[in-house]
Tab-separated table of C-alpha atoms and ligand atoms in Angstrom:
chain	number	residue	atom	x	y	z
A	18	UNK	CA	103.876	85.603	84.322
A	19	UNK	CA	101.088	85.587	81.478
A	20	UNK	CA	97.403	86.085	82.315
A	21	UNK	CA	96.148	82.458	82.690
A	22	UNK	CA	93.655	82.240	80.287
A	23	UNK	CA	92.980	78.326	80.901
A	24	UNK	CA	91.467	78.753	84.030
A	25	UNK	CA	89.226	81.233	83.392
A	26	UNK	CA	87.955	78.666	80.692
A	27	UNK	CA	87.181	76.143	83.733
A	28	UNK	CA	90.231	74.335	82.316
A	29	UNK	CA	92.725	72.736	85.113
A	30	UNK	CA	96.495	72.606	84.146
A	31	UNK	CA	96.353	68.671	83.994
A	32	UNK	CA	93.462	69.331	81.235
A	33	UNK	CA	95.705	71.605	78.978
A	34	UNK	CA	98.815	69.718	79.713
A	35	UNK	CA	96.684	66.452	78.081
A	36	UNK	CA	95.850	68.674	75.450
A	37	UNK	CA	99.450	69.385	74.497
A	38	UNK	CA	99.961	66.016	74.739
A	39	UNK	CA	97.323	65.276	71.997
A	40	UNK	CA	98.465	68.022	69.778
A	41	UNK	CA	101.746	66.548	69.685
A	42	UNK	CA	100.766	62.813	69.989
A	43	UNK	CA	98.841	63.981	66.403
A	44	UNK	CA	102.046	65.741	65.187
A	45	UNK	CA	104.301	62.512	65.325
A	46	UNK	CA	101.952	59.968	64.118
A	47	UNK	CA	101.869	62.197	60.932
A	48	UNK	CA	105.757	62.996	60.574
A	49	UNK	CA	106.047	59.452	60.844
A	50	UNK	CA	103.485	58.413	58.513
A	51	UNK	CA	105.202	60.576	55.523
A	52	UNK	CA	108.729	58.945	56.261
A	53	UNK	CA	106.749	55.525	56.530
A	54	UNK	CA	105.286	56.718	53.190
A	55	UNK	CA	108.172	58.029	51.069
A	56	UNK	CA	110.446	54.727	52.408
A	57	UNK	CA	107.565	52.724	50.430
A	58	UNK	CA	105.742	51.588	53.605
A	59	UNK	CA	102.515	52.712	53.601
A	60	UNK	CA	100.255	53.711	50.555
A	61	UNK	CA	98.994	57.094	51.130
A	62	UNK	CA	99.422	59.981	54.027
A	63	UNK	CA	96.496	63.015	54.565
A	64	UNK	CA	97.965	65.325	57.137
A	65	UNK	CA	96.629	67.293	59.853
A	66	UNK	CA	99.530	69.469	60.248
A	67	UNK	CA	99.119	72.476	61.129
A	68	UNK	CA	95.135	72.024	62.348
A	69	UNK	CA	95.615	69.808	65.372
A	70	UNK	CA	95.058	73.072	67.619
A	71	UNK	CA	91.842	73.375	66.374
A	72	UNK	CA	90.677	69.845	65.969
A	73	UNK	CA	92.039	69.754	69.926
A	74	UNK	CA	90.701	72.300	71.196
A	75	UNK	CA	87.008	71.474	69.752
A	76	UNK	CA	87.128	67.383	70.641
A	77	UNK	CA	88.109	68.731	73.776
A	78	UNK	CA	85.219	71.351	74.583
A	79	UNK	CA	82.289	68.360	73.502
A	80	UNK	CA	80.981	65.644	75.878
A	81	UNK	CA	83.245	62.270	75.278
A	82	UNK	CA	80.728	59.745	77.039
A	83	UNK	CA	77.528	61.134	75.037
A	84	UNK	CA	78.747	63.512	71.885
A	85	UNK	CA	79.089	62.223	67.907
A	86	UNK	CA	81.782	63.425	66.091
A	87	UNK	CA	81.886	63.060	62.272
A	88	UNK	CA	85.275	63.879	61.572
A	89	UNK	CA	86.744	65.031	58.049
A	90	UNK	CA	89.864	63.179	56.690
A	91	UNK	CA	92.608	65.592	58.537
A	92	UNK	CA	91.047	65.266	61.949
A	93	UNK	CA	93.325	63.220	63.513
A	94	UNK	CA	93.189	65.445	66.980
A	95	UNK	CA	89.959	64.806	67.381
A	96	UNK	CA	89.934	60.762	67.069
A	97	UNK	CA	92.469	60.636	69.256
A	98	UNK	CA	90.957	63.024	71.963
A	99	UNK	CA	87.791	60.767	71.011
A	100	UNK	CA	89.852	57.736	72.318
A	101	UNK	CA	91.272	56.172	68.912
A	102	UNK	CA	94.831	55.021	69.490
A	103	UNK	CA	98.145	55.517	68.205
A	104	UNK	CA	98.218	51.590	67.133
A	105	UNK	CA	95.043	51.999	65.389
A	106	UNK	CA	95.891	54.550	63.667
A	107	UNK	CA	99.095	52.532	62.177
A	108	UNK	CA	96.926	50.044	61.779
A	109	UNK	CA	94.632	52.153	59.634
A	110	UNK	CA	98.074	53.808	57.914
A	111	UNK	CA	99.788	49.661	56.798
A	112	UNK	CA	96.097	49.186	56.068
A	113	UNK	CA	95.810	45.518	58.037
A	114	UNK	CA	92.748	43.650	59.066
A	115	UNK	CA	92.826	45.110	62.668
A	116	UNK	CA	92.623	48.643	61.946
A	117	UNK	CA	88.999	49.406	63.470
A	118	UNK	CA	88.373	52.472	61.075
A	119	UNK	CA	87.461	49.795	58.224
A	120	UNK	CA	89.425	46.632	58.563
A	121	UNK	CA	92.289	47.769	56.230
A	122	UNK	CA	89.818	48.243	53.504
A	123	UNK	CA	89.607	52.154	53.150
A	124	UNK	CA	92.125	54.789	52.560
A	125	UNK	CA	93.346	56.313	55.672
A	126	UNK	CA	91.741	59.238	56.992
A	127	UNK	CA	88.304	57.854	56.790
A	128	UNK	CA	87.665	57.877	60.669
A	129	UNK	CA	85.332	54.925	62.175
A	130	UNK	CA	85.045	53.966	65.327
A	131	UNK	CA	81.846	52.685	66.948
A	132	UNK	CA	82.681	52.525	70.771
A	133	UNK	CA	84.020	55.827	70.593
A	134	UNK	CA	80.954	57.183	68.206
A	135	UNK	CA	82.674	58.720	65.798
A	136	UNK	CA	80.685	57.960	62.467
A	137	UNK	CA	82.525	56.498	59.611
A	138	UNK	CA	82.712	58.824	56.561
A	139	UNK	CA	82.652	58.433	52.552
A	140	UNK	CA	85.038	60.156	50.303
A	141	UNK	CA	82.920	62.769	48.669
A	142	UNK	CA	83.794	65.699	50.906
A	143	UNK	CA	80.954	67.105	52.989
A	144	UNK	CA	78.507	63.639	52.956
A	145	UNK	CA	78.807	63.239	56.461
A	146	UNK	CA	77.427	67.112	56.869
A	147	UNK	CA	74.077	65.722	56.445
A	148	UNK	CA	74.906	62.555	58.435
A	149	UNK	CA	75.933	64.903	61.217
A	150	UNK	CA	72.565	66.563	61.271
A	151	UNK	CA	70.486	63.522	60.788
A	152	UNK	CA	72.355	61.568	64.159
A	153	UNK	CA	71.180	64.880	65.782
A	154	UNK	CA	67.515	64.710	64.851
A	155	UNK	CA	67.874	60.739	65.711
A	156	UNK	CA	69.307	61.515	69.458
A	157	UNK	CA	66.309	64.069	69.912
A	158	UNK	CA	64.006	61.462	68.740
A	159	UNK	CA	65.023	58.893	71.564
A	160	UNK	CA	65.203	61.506	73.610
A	161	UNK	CA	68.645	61.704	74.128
A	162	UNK	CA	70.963	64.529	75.346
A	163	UNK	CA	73.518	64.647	72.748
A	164	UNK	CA	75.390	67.092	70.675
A	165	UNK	CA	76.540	65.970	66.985
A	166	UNK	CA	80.293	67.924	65.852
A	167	UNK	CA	80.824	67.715	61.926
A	168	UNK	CA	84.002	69.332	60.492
A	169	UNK	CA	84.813	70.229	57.014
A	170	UNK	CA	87.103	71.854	54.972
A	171	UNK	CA	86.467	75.440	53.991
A	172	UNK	CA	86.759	74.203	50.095
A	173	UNK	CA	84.112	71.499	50.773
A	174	UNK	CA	81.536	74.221	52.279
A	175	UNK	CA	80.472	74.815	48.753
A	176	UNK	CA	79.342	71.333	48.513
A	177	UNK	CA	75.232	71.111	48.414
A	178	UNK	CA	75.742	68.965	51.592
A	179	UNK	CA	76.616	71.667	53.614
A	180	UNK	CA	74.059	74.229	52.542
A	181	UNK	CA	70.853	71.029	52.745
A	182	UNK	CA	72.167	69.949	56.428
A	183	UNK	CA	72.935	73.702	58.028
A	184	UNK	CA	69.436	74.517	56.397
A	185	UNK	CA	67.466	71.596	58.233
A	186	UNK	CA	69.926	71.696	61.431
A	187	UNK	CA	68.856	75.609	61.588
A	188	UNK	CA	64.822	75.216	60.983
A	189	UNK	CA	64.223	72.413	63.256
A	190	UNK	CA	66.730	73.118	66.377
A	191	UNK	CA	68.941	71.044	65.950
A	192	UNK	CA	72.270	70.342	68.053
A	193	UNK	CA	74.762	70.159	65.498
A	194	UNK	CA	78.356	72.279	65.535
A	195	UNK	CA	79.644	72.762	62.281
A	196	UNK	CA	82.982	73.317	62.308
A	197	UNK	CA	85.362	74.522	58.982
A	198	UNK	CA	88.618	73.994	59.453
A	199	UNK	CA	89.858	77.152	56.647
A	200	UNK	CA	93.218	75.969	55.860
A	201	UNK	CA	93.169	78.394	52.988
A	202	UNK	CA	93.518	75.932	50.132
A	203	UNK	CA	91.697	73.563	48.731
A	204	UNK	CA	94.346	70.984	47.596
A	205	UNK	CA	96.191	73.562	44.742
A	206	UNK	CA	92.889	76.205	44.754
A	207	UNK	CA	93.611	79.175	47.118
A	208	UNK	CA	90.255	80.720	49.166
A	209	UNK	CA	89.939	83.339	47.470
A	210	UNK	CA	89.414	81.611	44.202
A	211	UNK	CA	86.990	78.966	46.011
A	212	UNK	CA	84.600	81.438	47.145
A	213	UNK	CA	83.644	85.523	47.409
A	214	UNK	CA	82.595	85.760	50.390
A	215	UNK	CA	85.498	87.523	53.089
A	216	UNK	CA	84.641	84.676	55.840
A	217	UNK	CA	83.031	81.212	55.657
A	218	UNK	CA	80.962	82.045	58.867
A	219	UNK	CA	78.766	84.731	57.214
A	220	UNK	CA	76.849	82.122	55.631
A	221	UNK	CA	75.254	81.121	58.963
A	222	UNK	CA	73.569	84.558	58.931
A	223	UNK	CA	71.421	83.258	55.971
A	224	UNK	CA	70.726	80.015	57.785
A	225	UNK	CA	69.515	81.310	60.920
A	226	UNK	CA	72.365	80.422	62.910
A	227	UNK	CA	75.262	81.814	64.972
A	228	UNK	CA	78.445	82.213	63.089
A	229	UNK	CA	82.021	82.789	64.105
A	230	UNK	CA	85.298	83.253	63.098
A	231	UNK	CA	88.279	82.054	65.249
A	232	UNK	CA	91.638	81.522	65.580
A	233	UNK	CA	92.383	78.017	64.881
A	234	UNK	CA	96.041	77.971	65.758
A	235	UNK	CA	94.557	78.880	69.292
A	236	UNK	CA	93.459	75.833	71.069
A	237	UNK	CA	92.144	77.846	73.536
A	238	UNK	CA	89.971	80.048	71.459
A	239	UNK	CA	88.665	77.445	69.789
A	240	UNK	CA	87.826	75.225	72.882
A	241	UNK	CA	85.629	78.549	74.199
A	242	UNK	CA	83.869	78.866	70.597
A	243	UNK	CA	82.918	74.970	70.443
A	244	UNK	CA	82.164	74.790	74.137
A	245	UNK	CA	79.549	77.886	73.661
A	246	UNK	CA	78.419	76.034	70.719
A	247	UNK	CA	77.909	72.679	72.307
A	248	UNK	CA	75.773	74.188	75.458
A	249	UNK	CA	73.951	76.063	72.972
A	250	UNK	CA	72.631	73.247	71.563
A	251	UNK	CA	72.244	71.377	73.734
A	252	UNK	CA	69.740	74.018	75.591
A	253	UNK	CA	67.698	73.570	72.648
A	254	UNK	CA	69.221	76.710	70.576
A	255	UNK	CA	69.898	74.899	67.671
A	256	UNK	CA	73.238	74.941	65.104
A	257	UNK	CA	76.326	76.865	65.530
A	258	UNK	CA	78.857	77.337	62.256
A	259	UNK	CA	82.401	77.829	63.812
A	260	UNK	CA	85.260	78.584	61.107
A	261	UNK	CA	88.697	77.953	62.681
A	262	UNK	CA	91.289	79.676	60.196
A	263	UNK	CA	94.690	77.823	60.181
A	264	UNK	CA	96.937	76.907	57.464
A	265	UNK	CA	98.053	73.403	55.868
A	266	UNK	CA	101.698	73.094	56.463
A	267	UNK	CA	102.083	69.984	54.150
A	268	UNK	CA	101.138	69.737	50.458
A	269	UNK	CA	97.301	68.149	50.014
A	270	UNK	CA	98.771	64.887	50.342
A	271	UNK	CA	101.038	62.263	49.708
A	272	UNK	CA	100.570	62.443	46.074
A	273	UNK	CA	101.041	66.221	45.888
A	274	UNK	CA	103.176	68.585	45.130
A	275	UNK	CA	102.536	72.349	46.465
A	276	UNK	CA	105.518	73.974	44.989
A	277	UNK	CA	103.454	73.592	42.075
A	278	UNK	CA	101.195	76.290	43.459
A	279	UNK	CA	102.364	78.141	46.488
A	280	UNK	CA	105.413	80.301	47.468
A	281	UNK	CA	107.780	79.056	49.938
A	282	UNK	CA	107.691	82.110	51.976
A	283	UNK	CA	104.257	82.138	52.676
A	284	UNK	CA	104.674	77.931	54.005
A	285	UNK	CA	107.377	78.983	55.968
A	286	UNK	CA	105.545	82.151	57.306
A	287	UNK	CA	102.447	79.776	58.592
A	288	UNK	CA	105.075	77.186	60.191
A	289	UNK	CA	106.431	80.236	62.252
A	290	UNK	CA	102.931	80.175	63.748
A	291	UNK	CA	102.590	76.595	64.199
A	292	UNK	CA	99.896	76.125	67.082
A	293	UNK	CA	102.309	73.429	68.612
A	294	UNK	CA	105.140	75.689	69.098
A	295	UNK	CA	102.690	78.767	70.133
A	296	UNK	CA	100.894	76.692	72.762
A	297	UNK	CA	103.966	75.212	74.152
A	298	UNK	CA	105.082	79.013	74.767
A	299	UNK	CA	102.090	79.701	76.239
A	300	UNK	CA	102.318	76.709	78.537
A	301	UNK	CA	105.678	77.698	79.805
A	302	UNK	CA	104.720	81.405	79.924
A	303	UNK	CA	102.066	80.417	82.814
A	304	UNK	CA	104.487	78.005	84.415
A	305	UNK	CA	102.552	74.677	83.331
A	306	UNK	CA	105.104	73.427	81.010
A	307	UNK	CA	109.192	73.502	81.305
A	308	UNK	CA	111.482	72.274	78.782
A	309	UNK	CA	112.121	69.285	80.295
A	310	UNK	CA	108.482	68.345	80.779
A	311	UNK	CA	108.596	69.180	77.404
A	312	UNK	CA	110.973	66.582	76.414
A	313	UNK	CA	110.056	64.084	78.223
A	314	UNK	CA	106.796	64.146	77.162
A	315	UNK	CA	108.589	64.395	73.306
A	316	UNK	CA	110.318	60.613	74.406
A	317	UNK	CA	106.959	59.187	75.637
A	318	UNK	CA	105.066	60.108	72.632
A	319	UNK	CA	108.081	58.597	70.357
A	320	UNK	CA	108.400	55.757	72.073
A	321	UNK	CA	104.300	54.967	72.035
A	322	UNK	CA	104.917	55.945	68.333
A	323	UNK	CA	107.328	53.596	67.497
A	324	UNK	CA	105.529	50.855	68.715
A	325	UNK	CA	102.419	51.282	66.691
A	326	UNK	CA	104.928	51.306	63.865
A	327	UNK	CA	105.996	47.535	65.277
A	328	UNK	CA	102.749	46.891	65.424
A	329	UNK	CA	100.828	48.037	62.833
A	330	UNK	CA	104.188	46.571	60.282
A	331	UNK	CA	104.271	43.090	61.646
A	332	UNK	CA	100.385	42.715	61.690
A	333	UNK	CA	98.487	41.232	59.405
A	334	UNK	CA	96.629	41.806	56.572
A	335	UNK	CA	92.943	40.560	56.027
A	336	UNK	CA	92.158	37.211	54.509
A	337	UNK	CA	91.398	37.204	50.843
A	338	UNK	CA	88.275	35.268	51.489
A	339	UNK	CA	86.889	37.857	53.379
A	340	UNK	CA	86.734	40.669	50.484
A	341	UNK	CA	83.245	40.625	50.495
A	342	UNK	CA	82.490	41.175	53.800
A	343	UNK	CA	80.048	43.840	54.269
A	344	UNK	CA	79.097	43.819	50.596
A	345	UNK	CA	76.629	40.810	50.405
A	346	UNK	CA	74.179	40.155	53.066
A	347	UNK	CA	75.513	36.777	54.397
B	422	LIG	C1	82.565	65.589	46.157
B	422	LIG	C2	84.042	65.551	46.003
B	422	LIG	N1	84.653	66.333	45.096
B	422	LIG	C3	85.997	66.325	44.982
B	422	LIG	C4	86.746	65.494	45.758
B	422	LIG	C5	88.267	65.487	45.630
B	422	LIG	N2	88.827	66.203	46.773
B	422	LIG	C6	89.282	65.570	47.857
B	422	LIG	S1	89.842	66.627	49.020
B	422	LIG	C7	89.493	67.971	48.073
B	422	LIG	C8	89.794	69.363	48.552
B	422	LIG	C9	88.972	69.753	49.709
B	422	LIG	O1	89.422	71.003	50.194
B	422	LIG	P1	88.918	71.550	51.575
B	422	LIG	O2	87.485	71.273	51.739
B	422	LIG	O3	89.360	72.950	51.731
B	422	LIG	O4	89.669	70.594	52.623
B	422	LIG	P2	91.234	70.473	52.919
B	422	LIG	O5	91.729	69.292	52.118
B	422	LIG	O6	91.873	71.735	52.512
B	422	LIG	O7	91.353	70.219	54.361
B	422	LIG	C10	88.938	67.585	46.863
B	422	LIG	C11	88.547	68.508	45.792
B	422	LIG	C12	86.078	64.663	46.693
B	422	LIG	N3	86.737	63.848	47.514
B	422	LIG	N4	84.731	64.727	46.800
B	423	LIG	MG1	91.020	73.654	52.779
């Protein structure tokens, strides 16, 4: 059998069986949502295929009765591990009133959810970097003990945002994680033409904060990096930058086309190392998974899946007269 490296993590086998589950449950909402879209259903898909080990593996290391999260538009894994449901995702894909992320009113992919504090994002990439930081320096001002995780992609680390919040995150103490999820492009803009430096994580150096590369088609890596990270700051250390390194296994979106700009071969060479096939082997290899775990858990996870569909389809959409809502003081 393979060395259990779970348990050494302080990770039981129901924990990183429920992780799986996650990683998949993530998987199928967004295969759906592209056949949803191209059959004219829903207006827009923004995948996270191909990063849910990553967004997993760090929702799963933070503190879900106390932590913020201020997701990025891909980070499905971590809404759901943060307690956002299948239906309400749906919801937020057919865009009807009782989607929680914004009422049916933003694209999806802008992540809201107040019970579950994640903090509701804008569309200029890397704005809620600085939100991230200030929600920090709020919790130590009441006193609180919590630990703010902001993700990005490594294209939007370029943004002033990032530099102006890792800069005041670093000087005062701050506990913020800053994770990059490095998918390599930046919608048709490969990393090396997006920036000179070999690794996003060597800017921390000139912020006066830990930096570190890991593999983000490893949900175990990743939970060990963020966990680190998170009792760091918590002790007072201040800011960690973590750079997961996957690969986006879909175009940028809906509306794009990546044969435009990448080879086939090199898709098909990142979808051998899909993170959901590579932690299912590694699963089975330590006897926590068999296939027909496996598949059953496949048939629970399509049948929750279809019924969001239901849902979210037949539900409605808000009332005209309340357009303005949240735009006037009433
Ligand atoms: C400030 C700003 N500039 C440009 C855009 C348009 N835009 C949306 S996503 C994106 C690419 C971001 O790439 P990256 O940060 O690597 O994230 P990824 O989509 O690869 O996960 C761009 C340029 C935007 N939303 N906001
Ligand atoms: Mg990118």
């Amino acid at each position: 059998m393979a060395e259990n490296r779970h348990q050494a993590l302080g990770l039981s086998d129901e924990n990183v069986l429920e992780m799986f589950r996650t990683m998949l449950m993530a998987r199928r909402i967004d295969e759906r949502m592209w056949l949803l879209n191209r059959a004219g259903k829903i207006p827009f898909v923004i995948s996270c295929q191909g990063q849910e080990a990553a967004q997993v593996g760090a929702a799963f290391a933070l503190d879900r009765e106390k932590d913020y999260v201020l997701p990025y538009y891909r980070d499905m894994g971590v809404v759901l591990t943060f307690g956002m449901t299948a239906t309400e995702l749906m919801l937020s894909g057919f865009a009807k009133a009782e989607d929680p992320n914004s009422g049916g009113r933003q694209m999806p992919g802008h992540f809201g959810q107040k019970k579950n504090r994640i903090v509701t994002g804008s569309s200029p990439v890397t704005t809620q970097v600085p939100h991230a930081v200030g929600v920090a320096l709020g919790g130590r001002l009441e006193g609180k003990d919590l630990v703010t995780f902001v993700t990005f992609g490594e294209g939007s680390s370029n943004q002033g945002d990032f530099h102006e919040g890792a800069n005041y995150a670093a000087v005062h103490k701050l506990p913020v994680i800053f994770m990059c999820e490095n998918n390599k492009y930046a919608i048709s803009v490969p990393y090396e033409k997006q920036v000179a430096c070999e690794k996003i994580s060597d800017r921390a150096l000139g912020y006066g904060m830990p930096g570190i590369t890991i593999d983000g088609n490893d949900p175990l890596e990743v939970y060990a990096a963020v966990k680190e990270a998170a009792d760091r700051g918590r002790r007072g250390e201040g800011p960690t930058l973590v750079e997961a390194i996957s690969y986006r296994l879909t175009p940028h979106s809906s509306d794009d086309d990546d044969r435009a700009y990448r080879e086939r071969d090199e898709v098909d060479a990142a979808k051998a190392k899909d993170p959901i096939i590579s932690f299912a082997a590694y699963l089975k290899e330590v006897g926590v998974l068999t296939d027909e775990k496996e598949k059953e858990m496949n048939d629970e996870i399509a049948k929750e899946v279809n019924e969001a569909t239901e849902y979210a389809e037949n539900a409605p959409y808000a009332d005209a007269e309340s357009a303005l809502k949240h735009v006037y003081a009433e």
